[in-house]
Amino acid sequence: MSFAALLQKKVSAKKQENKQREAEGQKWIALEEKYIDAAVEIFKSRCIKAAQQMQTNLSVSFEIITRDVPNFPTYAVKNNSYLVENWGLGEPASFWYARKGSVDPFNHGTPIAFADLLEGMMPKFLAKVQEMGFVEAGREAGTWKVKVSWRSPDDDTSASTSASNTNGKRVNGTKSKKDKSVSPPPAKKSRRRSPSKSKSKSKSPSLSRSRSASKTEVPSSDED
């Protein structure tokens, strides 16, 4: 076998090895999805319980929720570190290849932080929660807590009352406009001038000029 053929064989073996690792990683991704779906159902139950107690918000730790998920991995404290102790239905190699990729091999016995396991699920869990239609849904910075809030029945009542009041004002305004259009303004009474006044007007051209000049002034609001 030539050296080039040997290199080709090694490349082929490496590709096959990577495919096997990728397949191993997919096992964890599928299992992780089941864990997240179970956590979402538990979260819903907590929200329902809070609503039954007349609450309109809930703040709960994702880590605490996972304690109620069947067969969820558990941790143990070793040298002041929270490390995965029991992997439940999964395997550490599956988690490793799902999170780290298939390039580097997993060394059995390598400690894995429980926080890394939770952090891999947290964004997916939060995304599912945010699709539920809450008024507010987010993660408290620096914690595992997820905080959500929903509307109170009082909010809907006040909103409907405000809308009805607004509609009532519009109706009243329409009626007032209608009344103004139906009732025409009173006709102006024509004043008859006495012959003496007409004579005085013809004798006083200066007074006639002053009255004609007033027509060029801006009319007041009363005149409108």
Tab-separated table of N, CA and C in Angstrom, residues 35-128:
chain	number	residue	atom	x	y	z
A	35	TYR	N	-37.054	15.823	27.798
A	35	TYR	CA	-36.904	16.436	29.119
A	35	TYR	C	-37.517	17.841	29.138
A	36	ILE	N	-37.271	18.606	28.087
A	36	ILE	CA	-37.774	19.976	28.034
A	36	ILE	C	-39.301	19.989	27.952
A	37	ASP	N	-39.872	19.116	27.147
A	37	ASP	CA	-41.336	19.047	27.048
A	37	ASP	C	-41.963	18.703	28.399
A	38	ALA	N	-41.330	17.791	29.121
A	38	ALA	CA	-41.840	17.436	30.451
A	38	ALA	C	-41.724	18.625	31.404
A	39	ALA	N	-40.635	19.379	31.308
A	39	ALA	CA	-40.449	20.559	32.160
A	39	ALA	C	-41.490	21.626	31.843
A	40	VAL	N	-41.839	21.774	30.571
A	40	VAL	CA	-42.856	22.755	30.183
A	40	VAL	C	-44.212	22.403	30.790
A	41	GLU	N	-44.565	21.141	30.789
A	41	GLU	CA	-45.844	20.719	31.382
A	41	GLU	C	-45.865	20.976	32.883
A	42	ILE	N	-44.744	20.748	33.536
A	42	ILE	CA	-44.664	21.034	34.977
A	42	ILE	C	-44.791	22.530	35.222
A	43	PHE	N	-44.167	23.315	34.362
A	43	PHE	CA	-44.256	24.767	34.483
A	43	PHE	C	-45.698	25.237	34.299
A	44	LYS	N	-46.407	24.675	33.352
A	44	LYS	CA	-47.816	25.021	33.142
A	44	LYS	C	-48.639	24.726	34.390
A	45	SER	N	-48.376	23.589	35.010
A	45	SER	CA	-49.122	23.222	36.221
A	45	SER	C	-48.881	24.235	37.330
A	46	ARG	N	-47.663	24.718	37.431
A	46	ARG	CA	-47.358	25.722	38.452
A	46	ARG	C	-48.072	27.039	38.155
A	47	CYS	N	-48.157	27.393	36.889
A	47	CYS	CA	-48.858	28.619	36.508
A	47	CYS	C	-50.350	28.509	36.832
A	48	ILE	N	-50.942	27.358	36.531
A	48	ILE	CA	-52.361	27.149	36.831
A	48	ILE	C	-52.617	27.246	38.330
A	49	LYS	N	-51.740	26.661	39.102
A	49	LYS	CA	-51.886	26.725	40.556
A	49	LYS	C	-51.793	28.161	41.054
A	50	ALA	N	-50.865	28.933	40.487
A	50	ALA	CA	-50.721	30.335	40.886
A	50	ALA	C	-51.963	31.136	40.499
A	51	ALA	N	-52.526	30.859	39.325
A	51	ALA	CA	-53.731	31.571	38.886
A	51	ALA	C	-54.917	31.248	39.788
A	52	GLN	N	-55.003	30.015	40.238
A	52	GLN	CA	-56.089	29.626	41.140
A	52	GLN	C	-55.976	30.309	42.497
A	53	GLN	N	-54.783	30.795	42.810
A	53	GLN	CA	-54.560	31.539	44.047
A	53	GLN	C	-54.620	33.048	43.815
A	54	MET	N	-55.259	33.455	42.703
A	54	MET	CA	-55.487	34.859	42.349
A	54	MET	C	-54.190	35.613	42.059
A	55	GLN	N	-53.149	34.893	41.674
A	55	GLN	CA	-51.892	35.533	41.310
A	55	GLN	C	-51.862	35.779	39.804
A	56	THR	N	-51.107	36.781	39.384
A	56	THR	CA	-50.981	37.106	37.961
A	56	THR	C	-49.536	37.034	37.487
A	57	ASN	N	-48.672	36.403	38.282
A	57	ASN	CA	-47.280	36.244	37.869
A	57	ASN	C	-46.673	35.046	38.590
A	58	LEU	N	-45.557	34.580	38.044
A	58	LEU	CA	-44.874	33.432	38.636
A	58	LEU	C	-43.384	33.532	38.319
A	59	SER	N	-42.576	33.244	39.319
A	59	SER	CA	-41.126	33.192	39.155
A	59	SER	C	-40.637	31.882	39.766
A	60	VAL	N	-40.046	31.043	38.932
A	60	VAL	CA	-39.625	29.729	39.411
A	60	VAL	C	-38.310	29.350	38.744
A	61	SER	N	-37.491	28.597	39.478
A	61	SER	CA	-36.191	28.172	38.968
A	61	SER	C	-36.344	26.979	38.027
A	62	PHE	N	-35.677	27.058	36.895
A	62	PHE	CA	-35.689	25.944	35.953
A	62	PHE	C	-35.057	24.704	36.585
A	63	GLU	N	-34.052	24.909	37.408
A	63	GLU	CA	-33.387	23.773	38.068
A	63	GLU	C	-34.355	23.055	39.005
A	64	ILE	N	-35.194	23.816	39.698
A	64	ILE	CA	-36.168	23.205	40.600
A	64	ILE	C	-37.225	22.438	39.813
A	65	ILE	N	-37.610	22.982	38.668
A	65	ILE	CA	-38.597	22.289	37.832
A	65	ILE	C	-38.054	20.942	37.376
A	66	THR	N	-36.773	20.889	37.011
A	66	THR	CA	-36.202	19.641	36.498
A	66	THR	C	-36.169	18.541	37.560
A	67	ARG	N	-36.275	18.906	38.811
A	67	ARG	CA	-36.282	17.888	39.874
A	67	ARG	C	-37.529	17.016	39.796
A	68	ASP	N	-38.597	17.564	39.184
A	68	ASP	CA	-39.840	16.801	39.047
A	68	ASP	C	-39.940	16.073	37.710
A	69	VAL	N	-38.949	16.261	36.846
A	69	VAL	CA	-38.960	15.578	35.547
A	69	VAL	C	-38.477	14.140	35.749
A	70	PRO	N	-39.242	13.146	35.318
A	70	PRO	CA	-38.832	11.741	35.520
A	70	PRO	C	-37.503	11.431	34.822
A	71	ASN	N	-36.651	10.710	35.550
A	71	ASN	CA	-35.364	10.229	35.019
A	71	ASN	C	-34.434	11.353	34.568
A	72	PHE	N	-34.613	12.531	35.139
A	72	PHE	CA	-33.723	13.638	34.783
A	72	PHE	C	-32.382	13.445	35.494
A	73	PRO	N	-31.271	13.785	34.841
A	73	PRO	CA	-29.952	13.637	35.480
A	73	PRO	C	-29.867	14.368	36.818
A	74	THR	N	-29.093	13.842	37.700
A	74	THR	CA	-28.905	14.446	39.018
A	74	THR	C	-27.433	14.803	39.198
A	75	TYR	N	-27.176	15.606	40.242
A	75	TYR	CA	-25.808	16.069	40.484
A	75	TYR	C	-25.334	15.685	41.878
A	76	ALA	N	-24.048	15.822	42.062
A	76	ALA	CA	-23.420	15.625	43.370
A	76	ALA	C	-22.362	16.711	43.536
A	77	VAL	N	-22.172	17.141	44.774
A	77	VAL	CA	-21.190	18.186	45.063
A	77	VAL	C	-19.848	17.528	45.365
A	78	LYS	N	-18.854	17.868	44.538
A	78	LYS	CA	-17.503	17.343	44.703
A	78	LYS	C	-16.517	18.485	44.600
A	79	ASN	N	-15.767	18.680	45.681
A	79	ASN	CA	-14.795	19.781	45.725
A	79	ASN	C	-15.453	21.125	45.396
A	80	ASN	N	-16.588	21.327	46.043
A	80	ASN	CA	-17.358	22.569	45.880
A	80	ASN	C	-17.839	22.788	44.442
A	81	SER	N	-17.961	21.730	43.675
A	81	SER	CA	-18.449	21.815	42.302
A	81	SER	C	-19.658	20.900	42.138
A	82	TYR	N	-20.663	21.383	41.404
A	82	TYR	CA	-21.866	20.596	41.133
A	82	TYR	C	-21.643	19.829	39.832
A	83	LEU	N	-21.412	18.534	39.957
A	83	LEU	CA	-21.106	17.688	38.808
A	83	LEU	C	-22.219	16.674	38.586
A	84	VAL	N	-22.446	16.344	37.314
A	84	VAL	CA	-23.466	15.347	36.987
A	84	VAL	C	-23.024	13.998	37.541
A	85	GLU	N	-23.909	13.394	38.322
A	85	GLU	CA	-23.596	12.098	38.928
A	85	GLU	C	-24.352	10.964	38.238
A	86	ASN	N	-25.656	11.182	38.041
A	86	ASN	CA	-26.498	10.178	37.393
A	86	ASN	C	-27.081	10.773	36.116
A	87	TRP	N	-26.886	10.104	34.991
A	87	TRP	CA	-27.298	10.647	33.704
A	87	TRP	C	-28.707	10.228	33.300
A	88	GLY	N	-29.424	9.597	34.167
A	88	GLY	CA	-30.796	9.225	33.844
A	88	GLY	C	-30.856	8.276	32.667
A	89	LEU	N	-31.566	8.672	31.624
A	89	LEU	CA	-31.703	7.834	30.428
A	89	LEU	C	-30.631	8.122	29.373
A	90	GLY	N	-29.737	9.050	29.666
A	90	GLY	CA	-28.718	9.441	28.694
A	90	GLY	C	-27.338	8.924	29.056
A	91	GLU	N	-26.381	9.307	28.227
A	91	GLU	CA	-24.989	8.935	28.417
A	91	GLU	C	-24.127	10.187	28.357
A	92	PRO	N	-23.073	10.236	29.158
A	92	PRO	CA	-22.208	11.428	29.114
A	92	PRO	C	-21.572	11.648	27.750
A	93	ALA	N	-21.236	10.573	27.042
A	93	ALA	CA	-20.645	10.725	25.711
A	93	ALA	C	-21.639	11.384	24.757
A	94	SER	N	-22.910	11.032	24.871
A	94	SER	CA	-23.932	11.635	24.012
A	94	SER	C	-24.028	13.141	24.262
A	95	PHE	N	-24.019	13.515	25.536
A	95	PHE	CA	-24.051	14.939	25.871
A	95	PHE	C	-22.807	15.642	25.341
A	96	TRP	N	-21.674	15.029	25.501
A	96	TRP	CA	-20.405	15.627	25.075
A	96	TRP	C	-20.414	15.928	23.572
A	97	TYR	N	-20.794	14.954	22.782
A	97	TYR	CA	-20.776	15.145	21.331
A	97	TYR	C	-21.884	16.100	20.863
A	98	ALA	N	-22.974	16.148	21.599
A	98	ALA	CA	-24.040	17.085	21.247
A	98	ALA	C	-23.631	18.527	21.525
A	99	ARG	N	-22.809	18.728	22.559
A	99	ARG	CA	-22.409	20.082	22.963
A	99	ARG	C	-21.028	20.476	22.434
A	100	LYS	N	-20.112	19.556	22.399
A	100	LYS	CA	-18.731	19.878	22.027
A	100	LYS	C	-18.405	19.581	20.575
A	101	GLY	N	-19.254	18.824	19.903
A	101	GLY	CA	-18.957	18.443	18.532
A	101	GLY	C	-18.311	17.072	18.459
A	102	SER	N	-18.083	16.623	17.244
A	102	SER	CA	-17.587	15.259	17.025
A	102	SER	C	-16.106	15.184	16.700
A	103	VAL	N	-15.405	16.305	16.761
A	103	VAL	CA	-13.982	16.306	16.383
A	103	VAL	C	-13.131	15.607	17.438
A	104	ASP	N	-13.296	16.032	18.684
A	104	ASP	CA	-12.488	15.456	19.763
A	104	ASP	C	-13.235	14.307	20.426
A	105	PRO	N	-12.530	13.229	20.731
A	105	PRO	CA	-13.200	12.084	21.381
A	105	PRO	C	-13.499	12.378	22.850
A	106	PHE	N	-14.536	11.729	23.371
A	106	PHE	CA	-14.871	11.878	24.780
A	106	PHE	C	-14.106	10.863	25.594
A	107	ASN	N	-13.473	11.338	26.651
A	107	ASN	CA	-12.749	10.462	27.567
A	107	ASN	C	-13.657	10.111	28.733
A	108	HIS	N	-14.010	8.862	28.854
A	108	HIS	CA	-14.898	8.433	29.930
A	108	HIS	C	-14.281	8.754	31.295
A	109	GLY	N	-15.112	9.280	32.157
A	109	GLY	CA	-14.642	9.709	33.463
A	109	GLY	C	-14.414	11.209	33.529
A	110	THR	N	-14.530	11.891	32.387
A	110	THR	CA	-14.372	13.349	32.379
A	110	THR	C	-15.534	13.996	33.130
A	111	PRO	N	-15.279	14.800	34.167
A	111	PRO	CA	-16.370	15.427	34.916
A	111	PRO	C	-17.092	16.467	34.074
A	112	ILE	N	-18.391	16.493	34.192
A	112	ILE	CA	-19.214	17.457	33.462
A	112	ILE	C	-20.041	18.243	34.473
A	113	ALA	N	-19.961	19.557	34.387
A	113	ALA	CA	-20.688	20.419	35.324
A	113	ALA	C	-22.186	20.344	35.060
A	114	PHE	N	-22.928	20.274	36.140
A	114	PHE	CA	-24.383	20.227	36.021
A	114	PHE	C	-24.921	21.516	35.403
A	115	ALA	N	-24.217	22.624	35.646
A	115	ALA	CA	-24.635	23.899	35.064
A	115	ALA	C	-24.555	23.859	33.538
A	116	ASP	N	-23.569	23.153	32.990
A	116	ASP	CA	-23.466	23.028	31.530
A	116	ASP	C	-24.662	22.264	30.965
A	117	LEU	N	-25.087	21.257	31.689
A	117	LEU	CA	-26.239	20.477	31.248
A	117	LEU	C	-27.502	21.343	31.237
A	118	LEU	N	-27.706	22.131	32.307
A	118	LEU	CA	-28.894	22.986	32.379
A	118	LEU	C	-28.836	24.105	31.342
A	119	GLU	N	-27.654	24.671	31.163
A	119	GLU	CA	-27.518	25.790	30.231
A	119	GLU	C	-27.810	25.364	28.800
A	120	GLY	N	-27.545	24.110	28.489
A	120	GLY	CA	-27.864	23.615	27.158
A	120	GLY	C	-29.357	23.531	26.903
A	121	MET	N	-30.146	23.348	27.963
A	121	MET	CA	-31.598	23.235	27.826
A	121	MET	C	-32.332	24.555	28.045
A	122	MET	N	-31.727	25.440	28.799
A	122	MET	CA	-32.418	26.662	29.222
A	122	MET	C	-32.953	27.497	28.053
A	123	PRO	N	-32.192	27.795	27.023
A	123	PRO	CA	-32.736	28.607	25.925
A	123	PRO	C	-33.926	27.952	25.230
A	124	LYS	N	-33.883	26.641	25.064
A	124	LYS	CA	-34.993	25.939	24.410
A	124	LYS	C	-36.238	25.960	25.289
A	125	PHE	N	-36.044	25.772	26.587
A	125	PHE	CA	-37.166	25.824	27.514
A	125	PHE	C	-37.783	27.216	27.516
A	126	LEU	N	-36.951	28.241	27.570
A	126	LEU	CA	-37.442	29.620	27.600
A	126	LEU	C	-38.181	29.973	26.310
A	127	ALA	N	-37.691	29.472	25.191
A	127	ALA	CA	-38.355	29.743	23.908
A	127	ALA	C	-39.770	29.162	23.882
A	128	LYS	N	-39.938	27.968	24.430
A	128	LYS	CA	-41.274	27.357	24.483
A	128	LYS	C	-42.200	28.131	25.414
